[in-house]
Amino acid sequence: MARFSFRGFVYVLIVMLGLLSAAPNILPQSIKQQLPTWYTTSTLSLGLDLQGGSHLLLAADTNALFEKQLNSFSSDLLSELRSQNVRYTKTTHSLTHKDSRSGSVVFTLRSADDARKVRDAAYQISAQPNGSSALDVTIKQNTVTLTLNELYTEQLIKDTLSRSVEVVRKRLNETGLTEPSVTLQGKDAILVQMPGMSDPTQVKKLLGTTAQMTFHWAANSQSEQVMNKQDAAGNTYRLEQKVALEGEHITDAAGVLSSENGQPVVTFRLDSAGAKQFATMTRDNIGRVLAIVLDDKVVTAPVINSVIPGGRGEITGNFTLPEAGNTALMLRTGALPVPLTIIEERTVGPDLGSDAIQTGVESGVAGALLVLAFMVAIYGRWGAIASFALCINMALVFGALTLFGATLTLPGIAGLILTMGMAVDANILINERIREESKKGRPAASAIEVGFDKAFATIVDSNFTTLIAVSLLFMFGSGPIKGFAITIALGLVSSVFTAVALTKMLMLRVVKSKQKSTQDRAQQRVPLRFSSPLLRLSDKLSGINFLAKRKIALAVSVVLTVLSIGLFAKPGLHYGVDFTGGTMIELTAPTLTTDELRNVIESNGFDQIAIQEYGSEHHYLLRAPVLDSSGELENSNAKQTDALKRAISQADSEVSFDKIDMVGPKVSGGFAELSILALLIAGGGMLVYLWARFEAHFASAALLTVILDLTKTIGFFALTGIEFNLTAVAALLALIGYSINDKVVVLDRIRELLRLDPNKPLADTINEAVNSTLSRTVFTSVTTLLALLPMAIFGGDAVESFAVPMVFAVVIGTSSTLFITSTLLYLLGSRREKQGKAQLKPTAEEIKASLSHIP
């Protein structure tokens, strides 16, 4: 008794911690003012799709980084070799494919005896703190090839991106932007999120400019490596490739008007080390031209007439005052260590974000109320306990998301709704198990204990397979899709706790309190009563021969799959910009008709833009293909979008740009590859898990059925023309998890019945298992549909790619569980019987028992 009380205390403590974590999200302001700030400020952040704002995905140009480092090392090495009188000829430099991690520097030694000197000098110049060398040296027939070490390049990328994140964050903070978020994404990208910013044009200029300033002497007869650089007027300068002074020594800069001619200039100040170096180099090079190069362009190239002490200087050029201010800001906050290019841009207007919140909350509440009402209608007071546990489950999910500092997005809301629909499955499974034990005459407390014990393994199996699919969403997804995955994962873990632990404790409490109130021992042995019209109706749906029409069912499924594959081929899927790349603009133009908007677009030379009426009147969707195959948006679609916005704004001053998505080909190509990879790994991971938990033919039957479900859902996308985007991929992976969950419950029951009576005909066993889990299958599907339908009907276009296909998938998945999985398992099992194999491998207990009979 004491142990149970302690367990109950732990359960209550977990629930209280979850509720306290979730509370700041709903507390009124009057109460928040009386609580500590550290507690009230711990709330869920809203994603840009809910509150409006912009996000930019910036990719690092690692080739420029590698070239710079290789040039630096090779220049130092060649200088060292000259000091040691090592003679060489034919120095060449080449970069390999743009996706490669390194280039090479090649030169030929005059004497083979100098090879050891080259290796020693290379190590001394590029030695790293861990004892390794940054340079790989290959010498064949006196030809030396220098490349960057792979481990060094990996660490270089990591360090460079970390520094880039800090520079980007400083630049955004200097602009006064409210709460910008700058985070690493993947191995070579930076994600910038700016809540409330509907026009990121100015920020794009700041982030798209590297602001790498270097000082170079003009080349002379003694210069080893020479490069040509131009200024804004097109004049060419022959400069030494070696950097005389790095711009990283700049500690302060300002855009001001020159006291001499009143023109905008940028003044700068160097740190102590830079000032000392600057004074020395100007003293030793009087009469030479010193060029200041900013982002590969010569800004100014004055002749050094005297020593410049103090570390102060001035950059003149054809600046406007705002340009001088921006240049000073970038120099002041530091140069980006590597060029960053915009490969994805998404903007959501504040009005669209508020609408998304309203529709998401309304559809979520409606779905939750329908699910709770349905549970009470099925199981009465036991359904009310399950509903209470479901509410606690959702509160725990919100508490966990808040505790982890998660961001709530529209797909996250969809995940919460789907989580609730799927979490009901565990409660229904438990109640159906308890009902079965009660029908056998077990007393209430015993029926609850045995019912929970029998349901536990099935719940773990079904939820674990779903977690496999969800984990892939987190691994391969980005932004809102990761939020969707985290939400479902937390919901599944929480639902196991609330269903198995909390619900059991509450049900036993109710039973024991009732037994205390009735001292009659005979009354304590009375089984639980489950009585409702829905249960009585479900009890009548028994004795169905699901295998009687197995050939017809399988043929219909295969035909639908073939048709779906045909629809996939033609007309094909309606891909979103996530996969095709390009630009999609959602706008509201109150004074323009479709024809007038088309005339405005075409008259301004935008011939490739498709126009579509979208939703309500004067609401339009514009699509433009990728214009720049290099993967950069800044020089193509971004400029086109800015020009298009200006043209439409001139034609309609009341226009509002509700949403803008720009995706480069590099990102869209990656989405397609990762989506296919995620689906394949999800299937493979589930197959391995099911093979480990079940027999091979059980796993094969389940996976083949899921593949059939998946192809039909893809065909549904093609038939309806619903946009296939990242949200659609989330729907497919959620479908895999949901569908396999459904199949595992039936397979688990078949395995259980086979263990009880292995000699019973396989067809009878399968039919009995499907019939015994029929109530659970139907009720779970109905509750999931009740959770999804409000979102599918009222959720709007933002979640259409998820909710509508999921409704279709639930219907298809349920029917395939009843008819197709059972048929495939029967066919595979019959084949196994003909081969003389048992349906199940013997358990450890069975093997031990059989060995005990051997004399």
Short mmCIF file of N, CA and C in Angstrom, two decimals, residues 369-509:
data_model
loop_
_atom_site.label_atom_id
_atom_site.label_comp_id
_atom_site.label_asym_id
_atom_site.label_seq_id
_atom_site.Cartn_x
_atom_site.Cartn_y
_atom_site.Cartn_z
N LEU A 369 -12.90 18.88 -28.24
CA LEU A 369 -14.22 18.69 -27.62
C LEU A 369 -14.95 17.51 -28.24
N LEU A 370 -14.83 17.34 -29.54
CA LEU A 370 -15.48 16.20 -30.19
C LEU A 370 -14.89 14.88 -29.69
N VAL A 371 -13.57 14.83 -29.54
CA VAL A 371 -12.92 13.61 -29.07
C VAL A 371 -13.36 13.29 -27.64
N LEU A 372 -13.34 14.30 -26.77
CA LEU A 372 -13.71 14.08 -25.37
C LEU A 372 -15.17 13.64 -25.25
N ALA A 373 -16.04 14.29 -26.02
CA ALA A 373 -17.45 13.93 -25.98
C ALA A 373 -17.66 12.49 -26.48
N PHE A 374 -16.93 12.10 -27.49
CA PHE A 374 -17.07 10.75 -28.04
C PHE A 374 -16.59 9.70 -27.03
N MET A 375 -15.52 9.99 -26.32
CA MET A 375 -15.02 9.04 -25.31
C MET A 375 -16.04 8.83 -24.20
N VAL A 376 -16.67 9.92 -23.75
CA VAL A 376 -17.70 9.80 -22.71
C VAL A 376 -18.90 9.04 -23.25
N ALA A 377 -19.25 9.29 -24.50
CA ALA A 377 -20.40 8.60 -25.11
C ALA A 377 -20.14 7.10 -25.21
N ILE A 378 -18.90 6.69 -25.41
CA ILE A 378 -18.60 5.26 -25.54
C ILE A 378 -18.55 4.58 -24.17
N TYR A 379 -17.73 5.11 -23.27
CA TYR A 379 -17.41 4.39 -22.04
C TYR A 379 -17.98 5.02 -20.77
N GLY A 380 -18.81 6.02 -20.87
CA GLY A 380 -19.43 6.60 -19.68
C GLY A 380 -18.42 7.21 -18.74
N ARG A 381 -18.49 6.83 -17.45
CA ARG A 381 -17.58 7.44 -16.47
C ARG A 381 -16.14 7.02 -16.72
N TRP A 382 -15.93 5.80 -17.27
CA TRP A 382 -14.57 5.38 -17.60
C TRP A 382 -14.03 6.20 -18.77
N GLY A 383 -14.93 6.57 -19.67
CA GLY A 383 -14.53 7.48 -20.74
C GLY A 383 -14.22 8.87 -20.22
N ALA A 384 -14.96 9.28 -19.16
CA ALA A 384 -14.70 10.59 -18.56
C ALA A 384 -13.31 10.61 -17.91
N ILE A 385 -12.92 9.48 -17.27
CA ILE A 385 -11.57 9.38 -16.70
C ILE A 385 -10.53 9.46 -17.80
N ALA A 386 -10.79 8.74 -18.91
CA ALA A 386 -9.85 8.80 -20.04
C ALA A 386 -9.77 10.21 -20.61
N SER A 387 -10.91 10.90 -20.68
CA SER A 387 -10.92 12.28 -21.19
C SER A 387 -10.14 13.20 -20.28
N PHE A 388 -10.28 12.98 -18.96
CA PHE A 388 -9.52 13.79 -18.01
C PHE A 388 -8.02 13.55 -18.21
N ALA A 389 -7.64 12.27 -18.41
CA ALA A 389 -6.24 11.95 -18.65
C ALA A 389 -5.74 12.57 -19.94
N LEU A 390 -6.61 12.64 -20.96
CA LEU A 390 -6.23 13.26 -22.22
C LEU A 390 -5.97 14.75 -22.03
N CYS A 391 -6.81 15.40 -21.23
CA CYS A 391 -6.60 16.84 -20.96
C CYS A 391 -5.28 17.05 -20.23
N ILE A 392 -5.00 16.18 -19.25
CA ILE A 392 -3.71 16.26 -18.55
C ILE A 392 -2.57 16.03 -19.54
N ASN A 393 -2.78 15.09 -20.46
CA ASN A 393 -1.77 14.80 -21.48
C ASN A 393 -1.43 16.04 -22.29
N MET A 394 -2.46 16.75 -22.76
CA MET A 394 -2.22 17.95 -23.56
C MET A 394 -1.54 19.03 -22.73
N ALA A 395 -1.93 19.13 -21.45
CA ALA A 395 -1.29 20.12 -20.58
C ALA A 395 0.19 19.79 -20.38
N LEU A 396 0.50 18.49 -20.24
CA LEU A 396 1.89 18.08 -20.08
C LEU A 396 2.71 18.38 -21.33
N VAL A 397 2.09 18.19 -22.50
CA VAL A 397 2.77 18.50 -23.75
C VAL A 397 3.10 19.99 -23.82
N PHE A 398 2.10 20.82 -23.49
CA PHE A 398 2.34 22.27 -23.47
C PHE A 398 3.42 22.63 -22.44
N GLY A 399 3.37 21.97 -21.28
CA GLY A 399 4.38 22.24 -20.26
C GLY A 399 5.78 21.87 -20.72
N ALA A 400 5.90 20.71 -21.38
CA ALA A 400 7.20 20.27 -21.88
C ALA A 400 7.71 21.20 -22.97
N LEU A 401 6.83 21.60 -23.89
CA LEU A 401 7.23 22.52 -24.95
C LEU A 401 7.71 23.85 -24.37
N THR A 402 7.00 24.32 -23.34
CA THR A 402 7.39 25.57 -22.68
C THR A 402 8.72 25.42 -21.97
N LEU A 403 8.88 24.29 -21.29
CA LEU A 403 10.11 24.04 -20.53
C LEU A 403 11.33 23.98 -21.45
N PHE A 404 11.15 23.41 -22.64
CA PHE A 404 12.25 23.29 -23.59
C PHE A 404 12.45 24.54 -24.44
N GLY A 405 11.63 25.56 -24.21
CA GLY A 405 11.77 26.79 -24.99
C GLY A 405 11.39 26.61 -26.44
N ALA A 406 10.42 25.74 -26.72
CA ALA A 406 10.03 25.46 -28.10
C ALA A 406 9.23 26.62 -28.69
N THR A 407 9.13 26.62 -30.00
CA THR A 407 8.35 27.62 -30.73
C THR A 407 7.12 26.95 -31.32
N LEU A 408 5.96 27.51 -31.05
CA LEU A 408 4.71 26.93 -31.54
C LEU A 408 4.43 27.46 -32.94
N THR A 409 4.27 26.55 -33.89
CA THR A 409 3.98 26.91 -35.27
C THR A 409 2.64 26.31 -35.67
N LEU A 410 2.18 26.67 -36.87
CA LEU A 410 0.92 26.11 -37.36
C LEU A 410 1.01 24.60 -37.52
N PRO A 411 2.09 24.06 -38.13
CA PRO A 411 2.22 22.60 -38.12
C PRO A 411 2.28 22.02 -36.70
N GLY A 412 2.81 22.81 -35.75
CA GLY A 412 2.83 22.35 -34.36
C GLY A 412 1.43 22.21 -33.80
N ILE A 413 0.54 23.16 -34.13
CA ILE A 413 -0.86 23.05 -33.71
C ILE A 413 -1.49 21.81 -34.34
N ALA A 414 -1.18 21.59 -35.63
CA ALA A 414 -1.68 20.39 -36.29
C ALA A 414 -1.16 19.13 -35.59
N GLY A 415 0.09 19.18 -35.15
CA GLY A 415 0.66 18.05 -34.42
C GLY A 415 -0.05 17.81 -33.10
N LEU A 416 -0.42 18.89 -32.39
CA LEU A 416 -1.15 18.75 -31.14
C LEU A 416 -2.50 18.08 -31.36
N ILE A 417 -3.18 18.51 -32.42
CA ILE A 417 -4.50 17.95 -32.71
C ILE A 417 -4.37 16.47 -33.07
N LEU A 418 -3.39 16.15 -33.94
CA LEU A 418 -3.19 14.76 -34.31
C LEU A 418 -2.75 13.93 -33.11
N THR A 419 -1.93 14.52 -32.24
CA THR A 419 -1.48 13.82 -31.04
C THR A 419 -2.66 13.40 -30.18
N MET A 420 -3.61 14.30 -30.04
CA MET A 420 -4.77 13.97 -29.22
C MET A 420 -5.57 12.83 -29.84
N GLY A 421 -5.73 12.87 -31.16
CA GLY A 421 -6.45 11.79 -31.82
C GLY A 421 -5.75 10.46 -31.66
N MET A 422 -4.41 10.47 -31.73
CA MET A 422 -3.66 9.23 -31.61
C MET A 422 -3.51 8.79 -30.15
N ALA A 423 -3.48 9.76 -29.23
CA ALA A 423 -3.36 9.42 -27.81
C ALA A 423 -4.60 8.69 -27.31
N VAL A 424 -5.74 8.94 -27.93
CA VAL A 424 -6.96 8.25 -27.55
C VAL A 424 -6.82 6.75 -27.77
N ASP A 425 -5.99 6.38 -28.74
CA ASP A 425 -5.83 4.96 -29.08
C ASP A 425 -5.44 4.14 -27.87
N ALA A 426 -4.49 4.63 -27.07
CA ALA A 426 -4.05 3.89 -25.89
C ALA A 426 -5.20 3.72 -24.91
N ASN A 427 -6.00 4.79 -24.70
CA ASN A 427 -7.11 4.71 -23.77
C ASN A 427 -8.19 3.75 -24.26
N ILE A 428 -8.46 3.78 -25.56
CA ILE A 428 -9.46 2.86 -26.11
C ILE A 428 -8.96 1.42 -26.00
N LEU A 429 -7.70 1.21 -26.30
CA LEU A 429 -7.13 -0.13 -26.23
C LEU A 429 -7.23 -0.68 -24.80
N ILE A 430 -6.93 0.17 -23.84
CA ILE A 430 -7.00 -0.26 -22.43
C ILE A 430 -8.44 -0.56 -22.04
N ASN A 431 -9.37 0.32 -22.39
CA ASN A 431 -10.77 0.10 -22.03
C ASN A 431 -11.33 -1.16 -22.68
N GLU A 432 -10.93 -1.42 -23.93
CA GLU A 432 -11.40 -2.63 -24.60
C GLU A 432 -10.83 -3.88 -23.95
N ARG A 433 -9.59 -3.83 -23.52
CA ARG A 433 -8.99 -4.97 -22.81
C ARG A 433 -9.70 -5.20 -21.47
N ILE A 434 -9.97 -4.12 -20.75
CA ILE A 434 -10.67 -4.25 -19.47
C ILE A 434 -12.08 -4.81 -19.69
N ARG A 435 -12.71 -4.35 -20.78
CA ARG A 435 -14.06 -4.83 -21.08
C ARG A 435 -14.06 -6.32 -21.39
N GLU A 436 -13.02 -6.79 -22.10
CA GLU A 436 -12.91 -8.22 -22.39
C GLU A 436 -12.76 -9.02 -21.11
N GLU A 437 -11.91 -8.53 -20.20
CA GLU A 437 -11.71 -9.26 -18.95
C GLU A 437 -12.97 -9.23 -18.09
N SER A 438 -13.71 -8.12 -18.15
CA SER A 438 -14.96 -8.04 -17.38
C SER A 438 -15.99 -9.02 -17.92
N LYS A 439 -16.02 -9.21 -19.24
CA LYS A 439 -16.95 -10.17 -19.84
C LYS A 439 -16.65 -11.60 -19.38
N LYS A 440 -15.37 -11.86 -19.03
CA LYS A 440 -14.99 -13.18 -18.54
C LYS A 440 -15.38 -13.38 -17.08
N GLY A 441 -15.91 -12.32 -16.44
CA GLY A 441 -16.35 -12.43 -15.06
C GLY A 441 -15.34 -11.99 -14.04
N ARG A 442 -14.23 -11.38 -14.45
CA ARG A 442 -13.23 -10.92 -13.49
C ARG A 442 -13.80 -9.78 -12.65
N PRO A 443 -13.46 -9.72 -11.36
CA PRO A 443 -13.85 -8.57 -10.55
C PRO A 443 -13.23 -7.29 -11.09
N ALA A 444 -13.78 -6.17 -10.69
CA ALA A 444 -13.40 -4.87 -11.26
C ALA A 444 -11.90 -4.61 -11.15
N ALA A 445 -11.33 -4.70 -9.92
CA ALA A 445 -9.92 -4.38 -9.73
C ALA A 445 -9.03 -5.33 -10.53
N SER A 446 -9.39 -6.61 -10.54
CA SER A 446 -8.59 -7.59 -11.28
C SER A 446 -8.66 -7.34 -12.78
N ALA A 447 -9.86 -6.98 -13.28
CA ALA A 447 -10.02 -6.70 -14.71
C ALA A 447 -9.17 -5.51 -15.12
N ILE A 448 -9.10 -4.52 -14.26
CA ILE A 448 -8.28 -3.33 -14.56
C ILE A 448 -6.80 -3.70 -14.61
N GLU A 449 -6.34 -4.45 -13.61
CA GLU A 449 -4.93 -4.85 -13.56
C GLU A 449 -4.55 -5.68 -14.79
N VAL A 450 -5.35 -6.71 -15.09
CA VAL A 450 -5.04 -7.59 -16.22
C VAL A 450 -5.17 -6.84 -17.54
N GLY A 451 -6.20 -5.99 -17.66
CA GLY A 451 -6.40 -5.23 -18.89
C GLY A 451 -5.23 -4.32 -19.19
N PHE A 452 -4.73 -3.63 -18.18
CA PHE A 452 -3.58 -2.76 -18.38
C PHE A 452 -2.33 -3.56 -18.73
N ASP A 453 -2.14 -4.70 -18.06
CA ASP A 453 -0.97 -5.53 -18.34
C ASP A 453 -0.96 -6.02 -19.78
N LYS A 454 -2.12 -6.48 -20.27
CA LYS A 454 -2.20 -7.00 -21.63
C LYS A 454 -2.07 -5.89 -22.68
N ALA A 455 -2.52 -4.70 -22.34
CA ALA A 455 -2.47 -3.60 -23.31
C ALA A 455 -1.10 -2.94 -23.38
N PHE A 456 -0.31 -3.10 -22.31
CA PHE A 456 0.93 -2.34 -22.21
C PHE A 456 1.89 -2.64 -23.37
N ALA A 457 2.15 -3.92 -23.65
CA ALA A 457 3.11 -4.27 -24.70
C ALA A 457 2.66 -3.74 -26.06
N THR A 458 1.35 -3.84 -26.32
CA THR A 458 0.83 -3.35 -27.60
C THR A 458 0.98 -1.84 -27.70
N ILE A 459 0.73 -1.14 -26.61
CA ILE A 459 0.86 0.32 -26.61
C ILE A 459 2.30 0.72 -26.88
N VAL A 460 3.25 0.03 -26.24
CA VAL A 460 4.67 0.35 -26.44
C VAL A 460 5.07 0.09 -27.89
N ASP A 461 4.66 -1.07 -28.43
CA ASP A 461 5.01 -1.41 -29.82
C ASP A 461 4.46 -0.39 -30.79
N SER A 462 3.18 -0.05 -30.65
CA SER A 462 2.53 0.85 -31.60
C SER A 462 3.10 2.26 -31.52
N ASN A 463 3.38 2.71 -30.30
CA ASN A 463 3.92 4.07 -30.16
C ASN A 463 5.38 4.15 -30.58
N PHE A 464 6.13 3.07 -30.37
CA PHE A 464 7.54 3.10 -30.76
C PHE A 464 7.70 3.16 -32.26
N THR A 465 6.85 2.43 -32.98
CA THR A 465 6.93 2.48 -34.44
C THR A 465 6.58 3.87 -34.95
N THR A 466 5.62 4.53 -34.30
CA THR A 466 5.29 5.90 -34.69
C THR A 466 6.45 6.85 -34.41
N LEU A 467 7.14 6.63 -33.29
CA LEU A 467 8.28 7.48 -32.94
C LEU A 467 9.40 7.36 -33.96
N ILE A 468 9.53 6.21 -34.61
CA ILE A 468 10.56 6.05 -35.64
C ILE A 468 10.32 7.04 -36.77
N ALA A 469 9.05 7.12 -37.22
CA ALA A 469 8.71 8.06 -38.30
C ALA A 469 8.90 9.51 -37.83
N VAL A 470 8.48 9.78 -36.60
CA VAL A 470 8.57 11.15 -36.08
C VAL A 470 10.02 11.59 -35.91
N SER A 471 10.88 10.66 -35.48
CA SER A 471 12.29 11.02 -35.30
C SER A 471 12.93 11.42 -36.62
N LEU A 472 12.48 10.82 -37.71
CA LEU A 472 13.01 11.18 -39.03
C LEU A 472 12.56 12.58 -39.42
N LEU A 473 11.34 12.94 -39.05
CA LEU A 473 10.89 14.31 -39.31
C LEU A 473 11.81 15.30 -38.63
N PHE A 474 12.21 14.98 -37.41
CA PHE A 474 13.09 15.89 -36.68
C PHE A 474 14.49 15.91 -37.28
N MET A 475 14.99 14.74 -37.72
CA MET A 475 16.34 14.66 -38.27
C MET A 475 16.46 15.35 -39.61
N PHE A 476 15.45 15.18 -40.47
CA PHE A 476 15.57 15.67 -41.84
C PHE A 476 14.74 16.91 -42.11
N GLY A 477 13.84 17.23 -41.21
CA GLY A 477 13.00 18.41 -41.43
C GLY A 477 13.71 19.68 -41.00
N SER A 478 13.02 20.80 -41.17
CA SER A 478 13.59 22.08 -40.75
C SER A 478 12.47 22.99 -40.29
N GLY A 479 12.80 23.88 -39.36
CA GLY A 479 11.85 24.89 -38.93
C GLY A 479 10.55 24.31 -38.40
N PRO A 480 9.41 24.72 -38.99
CA PRO A 480 8.11 24.27 -38.50
C PRO A 480 7.94 22.76 -38.51
N ILE A 481 8.55 22.06 -39.46
CA ILE A 481 8.40 20.61 -39.53
C ILE A 481 9.06 19.95 -38.32
N LYS A 482 10.18 20.49 -37.87
CA LYS A 482 10.80 19.96 -36.66
C LYS A 482 9.88 20.19 -35.45
N GLY A 483 9.22 21.35 -35.43
CA GLY A 483 8.27 21.62 -34.36
C GLY A 483 7.14 20.62 -34.35
N PHE A 484 6.67 20.27 -35.54
CA PHE A 484 5.62 19.26 -35.68
C PHE A 484 6.10 17.93 -35.11
N ALA A 485 7.32 17.55 -35.44
CA ALA A 485 7.86 16.27 -34.97
C ALA A 485 8.03 16.26 -33.46
N ILE A 486 8.57 17.35 -32.90
CA ILE A 486 8.76 17.42 -31.46
C ILE A 486 7.43 17.33 -30.73
N THR A 487 6.41 18.01 -31.27
CA THR A 487 5.10 18.00 -30.63
C THR A 487 4.52 16.59 -30.57
N ILE A 488 4.57 15.87 -31.70
CA ILE A 488 4.02 14.51 -31.72
C ILE A 488 4.84 13.59 -30.82
N ALA A 489 6.16 13.72 -30.84
CA ALA A 489 7.01 12.85 -30.02
C ALA A 489 6.70 13.06 -28.54
N LEU A 490 6.64 14.32 -28.10
CA LEU A 490 6.30 14.59 -26.70
C LEU A 490 4.90 14.09 -26.37
N GLY A 491 3.98 14.25 -27.33
CA GLY A 491 2.61 13.80 -27.11
C GLY A 491 2.52 12.30 -26.95
N LEU A 492 3.29 11.55 -27.73
CA LEU A 492 3.27 10.10 -27.63
C LEU A 492 3.85 9.63 -26.30
N VAL A 493 4.98 10.21 -25.90
CA VAL A 493 5.58 9.83 -24.62
C VAL A 493 4.64 10.18 -23.48
N SER A 494 4.06 11.37 -23.53
CA SER A 494 3.15 11.80 -22.48
C SER A 494 1.90 10.94 -22.44
N SER A 495 1.40 10.53 -23.62
CA SER A 495 0.17 9.72 -23.66
C SER A 495 0.39 8.35 -23.03
N VAL A 496 1.60 7.78 -23.21
CA VAL A 496 1.89 6.50 -22.56
C VAL A 496 1.83 6.66 -21.04
N PHE A 497 2.39 7.75 -20.54
CA PHE A 497 2.35 8.00 -19.09
C PHE A 497 0.92 8.19 -18.59
N THR A 498 0.18 9.06 -19.25
CA THR A 498 -1.18 9.36 -18.76
C THR A 498 -2.12 8.17 -18.91
N ALA A 499 -1.96 7.41 -20.01
CA ALA A 499 -2.85 6.28 -20.24
C ALA A 499 -2.50 5.09 -19.34
N VAL A 500 -1.21 4.76 -19.25
CA VAL A 500 -0.81 3.56 -18.51
C VAL A 500 -0.71 3.82 -17.01
N ALA A 501 -0.21 4.98 -16.63
CA ALA A 501 0.01 5.25 -15.21
C ALA A 501 -1.15 6.02 -14.58
N LEU A 502 -1.42 7.19 -15.12
CA LEU A 502 -2.41 8.06 -14.48
C LEU A 502 -3.82 7.47 -14.57
N THR A 503 -4.22 7.02 -15.74
CA THR A 503 -5.57 6.47 -15.91
C THR A 503 -5.77 5.24 -15.03
N LYS A 504 -4.76 4.38 -14.96
CA LYS A 504 -4.87 3.19 -14.12
C LYS A 504 -5.06 3.56 -12.66
N MET A 505 -4.30 4.53 -12.19
CA MET A 505 -4.42 4.95 -10.80
C MET A 505 -5.81 5.51 -10.51
N LEU A 506 -6.33 6.32 -11.43
CA LEU A 506 -7.65 6.91 -11.21
C LEU A 506 -8.75 5.85 -11.24
N MET A 507 -8.65 4.90 -12.18
CA MET A 507 -9.68 3.86 -12.26
C MET A 507 -9.68 2.98 -11.02
N LEU A 508 -8.49 2.61 -10.54
CA LEU A 508 -8.42 1.81 -9.33
C LEU A 508 -8.93 2.58 -8.11
N ARG A 509 -8.65 3.87 -8.07
CA ARG A 509 -9.17 4.71 -6.98
C ARG A 509 -10.70 4.70 -6.96
#
